[in-house]
Every structure is written in C-alpha cells, then in structure tokens.
mmCIF file of C-alpha atoms in Angstrom:
data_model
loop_
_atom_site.group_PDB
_atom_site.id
_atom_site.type_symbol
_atom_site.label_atom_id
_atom_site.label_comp_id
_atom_site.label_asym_id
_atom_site.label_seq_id
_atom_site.Cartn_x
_atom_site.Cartn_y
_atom_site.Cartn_z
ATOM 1 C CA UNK A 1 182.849 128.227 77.762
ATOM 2 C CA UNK A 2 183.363 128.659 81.516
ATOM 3 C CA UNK A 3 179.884 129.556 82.466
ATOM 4 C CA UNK A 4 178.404 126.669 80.389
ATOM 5 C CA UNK A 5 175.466 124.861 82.300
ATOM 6 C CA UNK A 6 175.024 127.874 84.664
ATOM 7 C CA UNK A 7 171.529 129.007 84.334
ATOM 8 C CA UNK A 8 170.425 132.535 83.630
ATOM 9 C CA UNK A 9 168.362 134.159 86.551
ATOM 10 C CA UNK A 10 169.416 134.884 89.312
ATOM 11 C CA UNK A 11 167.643 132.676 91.712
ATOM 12 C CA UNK A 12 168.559 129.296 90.141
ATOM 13 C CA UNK A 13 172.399 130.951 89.754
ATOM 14 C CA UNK A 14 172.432 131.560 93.558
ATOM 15 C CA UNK A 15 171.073 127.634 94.071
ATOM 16 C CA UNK A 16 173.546 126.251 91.660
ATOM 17 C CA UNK A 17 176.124 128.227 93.315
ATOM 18 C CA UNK A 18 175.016 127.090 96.814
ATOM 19 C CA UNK A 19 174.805 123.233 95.578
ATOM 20 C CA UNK A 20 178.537 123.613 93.599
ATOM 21 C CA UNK A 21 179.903 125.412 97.132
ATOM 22 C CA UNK A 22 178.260 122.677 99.314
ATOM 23 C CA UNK A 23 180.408 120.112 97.458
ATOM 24 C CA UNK A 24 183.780 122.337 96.900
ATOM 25 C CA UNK A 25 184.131 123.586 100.411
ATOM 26 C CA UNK A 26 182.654 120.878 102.572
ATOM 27 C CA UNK A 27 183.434 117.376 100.575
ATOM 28 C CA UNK A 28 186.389 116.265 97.868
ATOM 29 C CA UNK A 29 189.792 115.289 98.499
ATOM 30 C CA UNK A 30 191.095 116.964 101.609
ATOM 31 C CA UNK A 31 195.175 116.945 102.204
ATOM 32 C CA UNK A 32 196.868 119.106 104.238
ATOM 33 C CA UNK A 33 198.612 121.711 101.586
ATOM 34 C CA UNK A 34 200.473 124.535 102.807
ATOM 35 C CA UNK A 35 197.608 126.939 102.165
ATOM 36 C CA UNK A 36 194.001 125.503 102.997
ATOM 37 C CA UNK A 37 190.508 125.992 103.904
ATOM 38 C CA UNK A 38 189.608 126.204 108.001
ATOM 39 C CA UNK A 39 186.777 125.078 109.772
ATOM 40 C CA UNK A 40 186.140 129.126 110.546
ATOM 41 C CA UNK A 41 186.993 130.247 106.768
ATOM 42 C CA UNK A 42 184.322 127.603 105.560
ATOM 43 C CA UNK A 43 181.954 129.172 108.301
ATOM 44 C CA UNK A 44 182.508 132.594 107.835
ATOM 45 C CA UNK A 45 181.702 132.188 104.053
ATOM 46 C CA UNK A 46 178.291 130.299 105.009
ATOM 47 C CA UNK A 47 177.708 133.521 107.320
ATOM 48 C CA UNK A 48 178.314 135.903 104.260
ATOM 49 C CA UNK A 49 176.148 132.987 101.947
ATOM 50 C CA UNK A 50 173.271 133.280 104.439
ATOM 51 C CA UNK A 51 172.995 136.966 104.228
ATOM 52 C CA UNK A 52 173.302 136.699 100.068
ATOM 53 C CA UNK A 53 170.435 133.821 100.200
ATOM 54 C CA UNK A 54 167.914 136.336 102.214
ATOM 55 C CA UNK A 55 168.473 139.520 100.329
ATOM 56 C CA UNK A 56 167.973 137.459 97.228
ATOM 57 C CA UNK A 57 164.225 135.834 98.773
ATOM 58 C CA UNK A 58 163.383 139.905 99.730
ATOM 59 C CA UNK A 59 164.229 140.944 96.645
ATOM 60 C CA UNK A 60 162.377 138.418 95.134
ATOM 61 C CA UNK A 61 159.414 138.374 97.467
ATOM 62 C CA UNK A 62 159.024 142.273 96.781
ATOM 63 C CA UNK A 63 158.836 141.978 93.253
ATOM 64 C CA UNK A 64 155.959 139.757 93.759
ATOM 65 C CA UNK A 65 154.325 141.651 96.370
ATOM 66 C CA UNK A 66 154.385 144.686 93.587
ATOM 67 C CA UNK A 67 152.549 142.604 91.055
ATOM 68 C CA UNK A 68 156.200 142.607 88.746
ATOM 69 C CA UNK A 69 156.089 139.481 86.679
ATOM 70 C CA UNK B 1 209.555 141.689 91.635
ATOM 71 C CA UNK B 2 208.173 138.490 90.924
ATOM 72 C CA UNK B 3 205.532 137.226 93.175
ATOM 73 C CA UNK B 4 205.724 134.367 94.634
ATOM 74 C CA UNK B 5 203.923 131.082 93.132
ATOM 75 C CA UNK B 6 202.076 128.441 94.652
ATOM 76 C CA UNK B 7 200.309 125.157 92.803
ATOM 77 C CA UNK B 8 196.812 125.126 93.359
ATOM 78 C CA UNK B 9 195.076 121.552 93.066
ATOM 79 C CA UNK B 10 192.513 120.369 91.323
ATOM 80 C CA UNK B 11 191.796 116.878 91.840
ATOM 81 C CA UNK B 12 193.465 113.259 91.199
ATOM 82 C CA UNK B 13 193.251 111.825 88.304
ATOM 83 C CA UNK B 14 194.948 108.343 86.348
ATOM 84 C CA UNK B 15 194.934 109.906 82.262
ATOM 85 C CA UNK B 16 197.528 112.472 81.146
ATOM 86 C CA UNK B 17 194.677 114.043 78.748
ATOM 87 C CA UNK B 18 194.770 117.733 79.303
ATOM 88 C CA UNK B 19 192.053 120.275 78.045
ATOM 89 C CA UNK B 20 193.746 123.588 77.163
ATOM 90 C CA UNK B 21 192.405 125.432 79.516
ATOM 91 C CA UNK B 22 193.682 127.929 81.453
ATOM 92 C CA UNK B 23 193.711 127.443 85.674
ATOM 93 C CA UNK B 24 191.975 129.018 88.710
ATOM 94 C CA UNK B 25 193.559 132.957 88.274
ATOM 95 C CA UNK B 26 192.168 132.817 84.155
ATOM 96 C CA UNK B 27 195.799 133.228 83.254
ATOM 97 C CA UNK B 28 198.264 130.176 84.050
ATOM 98 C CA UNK B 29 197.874 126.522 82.037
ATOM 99 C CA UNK B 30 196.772 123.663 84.046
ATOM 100 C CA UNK B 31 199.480 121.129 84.033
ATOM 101 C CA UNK B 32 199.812 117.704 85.624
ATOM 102 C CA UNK B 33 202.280 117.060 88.516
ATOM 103 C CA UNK B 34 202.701 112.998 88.654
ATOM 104 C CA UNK B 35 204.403 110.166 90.525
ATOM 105 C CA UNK B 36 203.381 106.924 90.172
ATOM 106 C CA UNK B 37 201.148 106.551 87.397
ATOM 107 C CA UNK B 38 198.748 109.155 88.824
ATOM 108 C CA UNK B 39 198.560 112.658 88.893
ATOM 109 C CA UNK B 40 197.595 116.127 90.279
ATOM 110 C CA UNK B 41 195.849 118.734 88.109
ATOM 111 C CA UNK B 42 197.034 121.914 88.954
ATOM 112 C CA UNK B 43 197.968 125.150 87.961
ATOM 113 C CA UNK B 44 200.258 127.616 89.466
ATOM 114 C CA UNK B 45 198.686 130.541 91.126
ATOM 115 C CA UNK B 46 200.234 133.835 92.902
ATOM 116 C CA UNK B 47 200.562 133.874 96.272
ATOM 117 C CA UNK B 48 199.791 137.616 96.464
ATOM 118 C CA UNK B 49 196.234 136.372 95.729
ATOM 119 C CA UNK B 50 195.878 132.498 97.367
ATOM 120 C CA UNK B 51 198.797 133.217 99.841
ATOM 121 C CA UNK B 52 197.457 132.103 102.876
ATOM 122 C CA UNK B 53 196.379 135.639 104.066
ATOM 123 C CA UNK B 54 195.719 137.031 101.015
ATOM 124 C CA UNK B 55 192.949 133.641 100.568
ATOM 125 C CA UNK B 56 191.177 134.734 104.274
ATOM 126 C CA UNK B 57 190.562 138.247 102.712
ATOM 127 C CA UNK B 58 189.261 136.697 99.033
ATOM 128 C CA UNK B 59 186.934 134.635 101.050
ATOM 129 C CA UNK B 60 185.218 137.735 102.126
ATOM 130 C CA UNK B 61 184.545 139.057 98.995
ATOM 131 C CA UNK B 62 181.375 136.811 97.622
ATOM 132 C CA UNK B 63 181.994 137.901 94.032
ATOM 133 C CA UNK B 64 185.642 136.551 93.876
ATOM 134 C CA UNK B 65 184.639 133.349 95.765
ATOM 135 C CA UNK B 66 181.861 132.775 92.972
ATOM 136 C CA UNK B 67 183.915 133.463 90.615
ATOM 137 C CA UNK B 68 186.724 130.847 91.833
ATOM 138 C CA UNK B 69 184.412 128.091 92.164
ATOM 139 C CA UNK B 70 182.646 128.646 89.337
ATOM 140 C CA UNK B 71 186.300 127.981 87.778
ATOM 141 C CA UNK B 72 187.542 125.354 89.849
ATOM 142 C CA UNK B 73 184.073 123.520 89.121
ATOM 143 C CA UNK B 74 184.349 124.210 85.358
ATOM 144 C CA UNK B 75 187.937 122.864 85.611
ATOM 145 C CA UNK B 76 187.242 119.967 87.052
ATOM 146 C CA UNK B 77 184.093 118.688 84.720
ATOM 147 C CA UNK B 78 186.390 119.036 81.616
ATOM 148 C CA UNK B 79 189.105 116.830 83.254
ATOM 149 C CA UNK B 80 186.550 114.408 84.172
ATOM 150 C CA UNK B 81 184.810 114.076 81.091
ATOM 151 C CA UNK B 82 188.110 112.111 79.778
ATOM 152 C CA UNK B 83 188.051 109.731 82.612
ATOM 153 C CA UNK B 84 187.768 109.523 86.215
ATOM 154 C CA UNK B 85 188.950 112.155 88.948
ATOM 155 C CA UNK B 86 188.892 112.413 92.282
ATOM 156 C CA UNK B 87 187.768 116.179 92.944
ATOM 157 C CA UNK B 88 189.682 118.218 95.470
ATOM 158 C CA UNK B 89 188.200 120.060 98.673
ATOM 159 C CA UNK B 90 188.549 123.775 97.273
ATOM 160 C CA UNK B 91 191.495 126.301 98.545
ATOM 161 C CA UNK B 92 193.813 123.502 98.527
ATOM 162 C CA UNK B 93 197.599 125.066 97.875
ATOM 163 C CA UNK B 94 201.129 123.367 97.976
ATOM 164 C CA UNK B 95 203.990 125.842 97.858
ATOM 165 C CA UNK B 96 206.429 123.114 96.461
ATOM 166 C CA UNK B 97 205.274 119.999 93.812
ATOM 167 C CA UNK B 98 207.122 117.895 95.354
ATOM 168 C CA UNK B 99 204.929 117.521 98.670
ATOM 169 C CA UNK B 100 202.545 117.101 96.280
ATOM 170 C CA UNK B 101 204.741 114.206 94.614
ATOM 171 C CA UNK B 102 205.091 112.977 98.441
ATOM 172 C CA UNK B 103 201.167 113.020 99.025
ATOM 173 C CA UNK B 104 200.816 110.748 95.521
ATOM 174 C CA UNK B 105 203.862 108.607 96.579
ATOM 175 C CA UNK B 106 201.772 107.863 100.634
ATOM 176 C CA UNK B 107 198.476 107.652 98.865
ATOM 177 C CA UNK B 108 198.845 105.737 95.719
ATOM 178 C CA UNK B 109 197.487 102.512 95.865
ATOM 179 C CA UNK B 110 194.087 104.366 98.174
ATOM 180 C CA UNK B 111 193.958 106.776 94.691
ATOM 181 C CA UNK B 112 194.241 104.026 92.560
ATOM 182 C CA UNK B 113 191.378 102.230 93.822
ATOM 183 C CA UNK B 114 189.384 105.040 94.027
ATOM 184 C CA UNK B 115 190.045 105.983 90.476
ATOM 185 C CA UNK B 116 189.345 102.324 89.356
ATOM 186 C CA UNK B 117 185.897 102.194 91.303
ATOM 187 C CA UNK B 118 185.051 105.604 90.191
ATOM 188 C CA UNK B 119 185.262 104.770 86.331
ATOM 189 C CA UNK B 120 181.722 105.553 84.358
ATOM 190 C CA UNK B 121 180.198 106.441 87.510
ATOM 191 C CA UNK B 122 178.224 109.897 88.150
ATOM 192 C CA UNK B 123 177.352 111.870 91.333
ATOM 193 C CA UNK B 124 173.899 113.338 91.243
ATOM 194 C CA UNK B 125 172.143 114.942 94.486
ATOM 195 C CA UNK B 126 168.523 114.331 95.343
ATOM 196 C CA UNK B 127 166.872 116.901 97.562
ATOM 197 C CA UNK B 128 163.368 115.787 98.973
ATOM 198 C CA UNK B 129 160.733 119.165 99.448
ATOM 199 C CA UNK B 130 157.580 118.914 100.872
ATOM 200 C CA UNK B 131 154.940 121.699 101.074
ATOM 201 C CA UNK B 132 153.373 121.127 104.343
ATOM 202 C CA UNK B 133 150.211 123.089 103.935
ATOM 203 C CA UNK B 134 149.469 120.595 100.557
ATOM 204 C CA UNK B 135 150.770 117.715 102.631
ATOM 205 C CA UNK B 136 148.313 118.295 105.448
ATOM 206 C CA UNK B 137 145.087 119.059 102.728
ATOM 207 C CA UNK B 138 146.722 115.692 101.242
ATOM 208 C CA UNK B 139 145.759 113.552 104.783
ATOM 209 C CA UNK B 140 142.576 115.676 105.477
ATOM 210 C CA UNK B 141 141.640 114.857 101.725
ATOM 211 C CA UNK B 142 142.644 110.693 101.650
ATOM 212 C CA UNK B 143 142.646 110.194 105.645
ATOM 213 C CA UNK B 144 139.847 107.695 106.208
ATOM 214 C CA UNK B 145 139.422 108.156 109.892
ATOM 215 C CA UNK B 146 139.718 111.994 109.374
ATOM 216 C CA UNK B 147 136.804 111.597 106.628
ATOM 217 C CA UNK B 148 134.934 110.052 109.417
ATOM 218 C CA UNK B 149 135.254 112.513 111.853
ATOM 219 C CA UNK B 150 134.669 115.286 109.003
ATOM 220 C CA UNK B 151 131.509 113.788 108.182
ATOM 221 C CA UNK B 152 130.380 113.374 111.907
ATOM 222 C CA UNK B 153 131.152 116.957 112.601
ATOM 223 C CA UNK B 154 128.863 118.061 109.934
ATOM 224 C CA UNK B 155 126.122 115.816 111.300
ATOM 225 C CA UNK B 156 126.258 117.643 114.921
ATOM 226 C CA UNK B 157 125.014 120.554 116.634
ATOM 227 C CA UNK B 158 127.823 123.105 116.993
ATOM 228 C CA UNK B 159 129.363 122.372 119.975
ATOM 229 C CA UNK B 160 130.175 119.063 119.560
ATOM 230 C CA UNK B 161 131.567 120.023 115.893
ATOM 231 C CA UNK B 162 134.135 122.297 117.501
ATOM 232 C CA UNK B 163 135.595 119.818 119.561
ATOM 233 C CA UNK B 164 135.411 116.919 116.675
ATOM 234 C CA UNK B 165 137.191 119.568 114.314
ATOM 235 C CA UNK B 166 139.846 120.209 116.761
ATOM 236 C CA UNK B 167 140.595 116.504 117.317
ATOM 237 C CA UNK B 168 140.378 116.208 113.554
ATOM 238 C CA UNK B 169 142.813 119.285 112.922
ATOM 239 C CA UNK B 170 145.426 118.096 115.723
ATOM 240 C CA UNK B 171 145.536 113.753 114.314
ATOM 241 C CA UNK B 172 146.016 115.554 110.898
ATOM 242 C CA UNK B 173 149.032 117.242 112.251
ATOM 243 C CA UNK B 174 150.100 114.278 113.333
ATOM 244 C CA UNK B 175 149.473 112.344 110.447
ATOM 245 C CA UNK B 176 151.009 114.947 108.108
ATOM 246 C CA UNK B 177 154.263 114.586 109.784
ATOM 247 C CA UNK B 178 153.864 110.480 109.578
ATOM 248 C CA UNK B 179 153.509 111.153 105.711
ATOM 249 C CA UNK B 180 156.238 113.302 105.561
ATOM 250 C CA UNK B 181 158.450 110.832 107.303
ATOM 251 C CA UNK B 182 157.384 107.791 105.474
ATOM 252 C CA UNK B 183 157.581 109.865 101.899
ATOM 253 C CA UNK B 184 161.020 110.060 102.732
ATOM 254 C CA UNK B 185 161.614 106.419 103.489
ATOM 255 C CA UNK B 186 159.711 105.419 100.428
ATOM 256 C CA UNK B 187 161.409 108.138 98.112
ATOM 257 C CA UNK B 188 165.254 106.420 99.243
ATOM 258 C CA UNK B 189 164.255 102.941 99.089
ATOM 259 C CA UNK B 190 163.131 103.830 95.337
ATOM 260 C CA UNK B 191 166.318 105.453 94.586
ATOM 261 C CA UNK B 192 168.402 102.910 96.319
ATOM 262 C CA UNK B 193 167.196 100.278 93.634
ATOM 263 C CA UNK B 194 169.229 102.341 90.819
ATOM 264 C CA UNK B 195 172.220 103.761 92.349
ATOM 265 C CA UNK B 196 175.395 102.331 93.265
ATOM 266 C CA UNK B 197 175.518 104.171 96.763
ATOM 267 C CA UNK B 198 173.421 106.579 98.996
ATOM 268 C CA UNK B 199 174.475 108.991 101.393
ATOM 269 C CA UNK B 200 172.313 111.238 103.610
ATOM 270 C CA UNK B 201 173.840 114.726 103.972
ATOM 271 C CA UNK B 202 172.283 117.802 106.158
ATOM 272 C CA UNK B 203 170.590 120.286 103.828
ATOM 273 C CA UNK B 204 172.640 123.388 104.792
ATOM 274 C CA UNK B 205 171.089 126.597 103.087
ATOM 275 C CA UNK B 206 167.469 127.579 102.759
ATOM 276 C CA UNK B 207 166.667 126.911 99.267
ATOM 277 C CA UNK B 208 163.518 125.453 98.827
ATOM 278 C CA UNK B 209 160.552 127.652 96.557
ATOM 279 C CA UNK B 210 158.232 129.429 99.123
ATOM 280 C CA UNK B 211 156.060 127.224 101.005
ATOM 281 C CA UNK B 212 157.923 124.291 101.164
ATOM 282 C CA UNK B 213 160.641 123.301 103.216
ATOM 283 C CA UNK B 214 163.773 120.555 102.099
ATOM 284 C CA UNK B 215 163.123 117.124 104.162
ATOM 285 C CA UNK B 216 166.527 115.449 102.952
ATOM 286 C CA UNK B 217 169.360 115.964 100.960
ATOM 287 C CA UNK B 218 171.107 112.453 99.112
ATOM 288 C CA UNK B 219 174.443 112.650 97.487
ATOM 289 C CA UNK B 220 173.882 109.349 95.151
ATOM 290 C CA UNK B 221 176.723 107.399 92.715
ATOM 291 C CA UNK B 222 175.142 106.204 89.794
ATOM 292 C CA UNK B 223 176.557 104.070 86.780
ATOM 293 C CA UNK B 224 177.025 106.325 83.512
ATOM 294 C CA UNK B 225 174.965 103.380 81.747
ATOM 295 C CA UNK B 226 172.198 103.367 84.977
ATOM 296 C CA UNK B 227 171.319 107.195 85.143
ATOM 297 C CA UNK B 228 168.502 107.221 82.354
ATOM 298 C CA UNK B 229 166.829 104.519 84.942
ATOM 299 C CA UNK B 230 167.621 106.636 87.915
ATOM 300 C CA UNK B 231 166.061 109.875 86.673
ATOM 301 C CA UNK B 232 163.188 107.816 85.041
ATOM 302 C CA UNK B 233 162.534 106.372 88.855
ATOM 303 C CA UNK B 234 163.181 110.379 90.167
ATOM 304 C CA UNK B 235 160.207 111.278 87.611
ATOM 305 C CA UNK B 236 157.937 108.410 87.945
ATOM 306 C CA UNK B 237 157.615 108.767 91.920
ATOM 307 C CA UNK B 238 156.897 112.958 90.985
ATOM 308 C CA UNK B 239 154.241 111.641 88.985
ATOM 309 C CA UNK B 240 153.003 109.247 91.728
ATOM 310 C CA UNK B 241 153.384 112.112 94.391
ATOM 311 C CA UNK B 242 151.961 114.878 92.471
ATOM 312 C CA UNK B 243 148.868 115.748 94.307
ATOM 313 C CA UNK B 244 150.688 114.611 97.537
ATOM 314 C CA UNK B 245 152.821 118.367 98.449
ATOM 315 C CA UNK B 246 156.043 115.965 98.076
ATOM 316 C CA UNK B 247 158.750 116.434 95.069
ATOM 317 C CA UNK B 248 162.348 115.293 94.721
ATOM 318 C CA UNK B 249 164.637 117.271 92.932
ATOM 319 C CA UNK B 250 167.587 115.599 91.128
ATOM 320 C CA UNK B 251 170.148 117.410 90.331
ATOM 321 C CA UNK B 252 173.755 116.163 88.136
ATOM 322 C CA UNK B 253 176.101 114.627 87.050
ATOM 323 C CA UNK B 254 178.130 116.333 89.593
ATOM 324 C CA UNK B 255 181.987 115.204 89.978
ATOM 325 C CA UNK B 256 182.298 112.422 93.240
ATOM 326 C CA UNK B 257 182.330 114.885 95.619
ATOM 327 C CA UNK B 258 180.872 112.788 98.095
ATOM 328 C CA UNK B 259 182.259 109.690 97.161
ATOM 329 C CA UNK B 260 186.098 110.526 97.591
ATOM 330 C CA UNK B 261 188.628 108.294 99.679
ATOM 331 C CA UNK B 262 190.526 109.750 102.749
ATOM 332 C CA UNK B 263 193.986 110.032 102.484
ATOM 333 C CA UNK B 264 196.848 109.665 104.529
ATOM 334 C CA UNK B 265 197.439 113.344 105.640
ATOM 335 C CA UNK B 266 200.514 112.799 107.712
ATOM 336 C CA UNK B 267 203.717 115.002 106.727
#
C-alpha cells in the first residue's frame, strides 16, 4: 500500500511530489546525524526538480497544442 | 563482506505501536530506538547506498529520490495515524543508536512537549492562485470609477477615448494588483479563524495551472475535530471568489512538518 493517496497522472504526481519534497527536505526535525542533507545537496536537487517541472509543462503544453485530449 | 549499516530516522514519536512495515531500502523492519519514554523510528539502512557519498550520488538520480520520499512519507503517515510524531528533515543518518539515545536524552522534555501539543492536530497547506488576466476583467467588470470612465470613453470622439482608455487600462492595473493583495489578506484572516496556527512559507516551484500564478503558500495546524470547519471555510470563500480569478487550494492532512520544535544539536 505504499503508493496509496498518490494520484494517477502525471502532472498531479509531479505536484504531490513537489509539495511532499518541500516538507521532507526543507522542514521536520533537523539533528545533526552523521550522514545528512546540505544546504548545496537540497539545492542541487531543486536544480534537477526545476528541469523535471519544465519538461513536464512542454510535454504537456504540446499535447495541447496538437489537439490530444 | 558485509556492508556497513547505518540507522536512518524517521521521526519522534511517544507510542511503541509499530506498523509492520518494512523501512526506507524496502527490505529492513522499522524498529524503535528509545530513551526516556520517547522514541526514534528507524530502520537500518546500508551505507553502500545512504553512506554519506554514496547519498550525494542518489540525490542525483530523480527516480531514486522519488522513490525514497515517497517511502519515507508513506512511513511516516502510518506511524502517525497511531498518535503523534514529530517528522524528521529527510537524509537524516546516525551510524551508532546510541547518539541517537544521546539526542533523546538532550532533547526530551522539548520532544515531549511537542508531542503533547501535537496530539489530534493536522498539518494542511493552503496555496493562494490568482489568474491575473480574470482578476483584471474582475476590476474592469465591478470597478465603479473604471465603469465611469468606460462609459465616458464611449460617449467621446476618438481622440479623447484613447487617452480615457489608457488611463482606464493603467488604474486597472493598479487596482488588479490592490485586489490581489487584499484577496490575500482576506483569504488568511478567514483561515486564521479555524486553525490553531498559520505560517507563511515562499512558494518554491512553479506549479500553478497555466495562466495563473501562486500568490502565497500557508502551512496551517488544525485540530483533528476542527478540519471539517476549516475546509468548509477553504470552499465557502471559492464559492465567494468564483468569478473573481482567485482560488485557494488546500491540500492535507500532511504530518507537522512545519510545526516541529528545534532541538538542541550540540554533540
């Protein structure tokens, strides 16, 4: 039942995975383990998120643009 | 040869009720490390893949990272639907329990009270969107003093209607922006009334449907027995908005996140 909740297309999974990752990597309980999270790890996976997020809105805007429903 | 093992952590939590669930790498059982009446979820993980190198090159790869929090959010819902839990920051790793036992042992009575105040309470965002092309035909629909000047334009020769339409199309820039400002005001002091506690956070990642763009982003606690009220209030101002290019999207319940104590890090 791990994907439970997680909607179907793709759009709303890549939101729900942007709101979930907004939480887990910027807010919650933060103690210094041995292994953990750095300012430029958290950044470098918004940089990768960023270029995710706008092939997702070309995809998406092409498939309009070609009259797919 | 064995690799080496690290315990990856979950959240905080005061109830020793464990779902059967497996932990972050789909293979180890979550177990509870404790000291003092409270406990860390966790589950051991292998170092060859949250080592502290081998966690840098993961991070790179977007389809392990989904997959990860995808799992460390799924983890942490079914530990919090048996009683409260204070969430961790993800990638957090301890190579040894017992600095985990020392953490509980400097932090107990601040996890305490956060585990007390965060009993049958939810976390639910709140994004605000507005379309500003619907806002603006909003004001030049409903704006008296633009009404005015639309109706004067249309009663004079063409030269003077250029310059009345400009002034009209530049105060309903203005105007729109006014509306999209107080919206916002109006939208938080509604939510305010049946929440617990607001925060304001930066919206961080374009997300909003084409056309619109997100005006503010609210991490809100809400009483368990207070959030039928809360997203009755989210739908009633919709309804009240609806011809007005403003919408606020709730979204929930989402473990406290936002509303987690900080800790003495020392050591």
């Amino acid at each position: 039942m791990m994907d439970n909740g997680w909607p179907a297309s793709s759009r709303e999974r890549q939101v729900t995975l942007l709101e979930t990752l907004d939480r887990l990597l910027n807010r919650g309980v933060v103690v210094a383990g041995d292994v953990t999270l750095s300012v430029a790890d958290v950044d470098l996976i918004y940089l990768g998120l960023r270029l995710l997020m706008s092939s997702v809105e070309t995809a998406r805007e092409w498939g309009v643009r070609s009259g797919v429903e | 040869m064995a690799s080496e093992v690290g315990w990856y952590l979950y959240g905080f939590l005061s109830h020793g009720d464990l779902a059967p669930m497996t932990g972050i790498d789909g293979r180890s059982p979550l177990s509870l490390v404790a000291e003092n009446g409270i406990a860390a979820l966790s589950s051991s993980v292998s170092l060859t893949e949250f080592g502290e190198e081998a966690l840098r090159r993961n991070l790179e790869d977007l389809r392990w990272l989904e997959d990860k929090v995808r799992l460390h959010e799924s983890i942490v819902e079914s530990a919090l639907a048996k009683g409260p839990l204070l969430p961790m920051k993800f990638g957090t790793i301890f190579l040894d329990p017992e600095r985990i036992r020392a953490v509980i042992r400097r932090n107990t009575p601040i996890l305490r009270a956060a585990l007390e105040d965060l009993r049958e309470k939810e976390e639910w965002g709140v994004k605000g969107f507005a379309d500003p092309a619907a806002l603006r035909a909003a004001v030049l629909r409903t704006d008296p003093a633009l009404l005015a000047l639309s109706r004067e334009a249309s009663a004079k020769p063409p030269g003077q209607a250029f310059f009345l339409r400009r002034k009209m199309e530049t105060s309903a820039s203005a105007k729109s922006q006014e509306r999209e400002e107080s919206f916002a005001r109006e939208a938080l002091e509604t939510i305010r009334e049946t929440v617990v506690e607001v925060t304001e956070h930066p919206p961080l990642l374009p997300e909003a449907r084409r056309g619109e763009r997100i005006v503010f982003n609210l991490a809100c606690l809400v009483r368990q027995e207070g959030v039928e009220a809360f997203l009755a209030g989210v739908e009633q101002w919709n309804q009240s908005h609806a011809e007005e290019g403003v919408r606020l999207v709730a979204s929930g319940p989402w473990p406290p996140y936002h509303f987690v104590p900080r800790l003495d890090d020392d050591g």
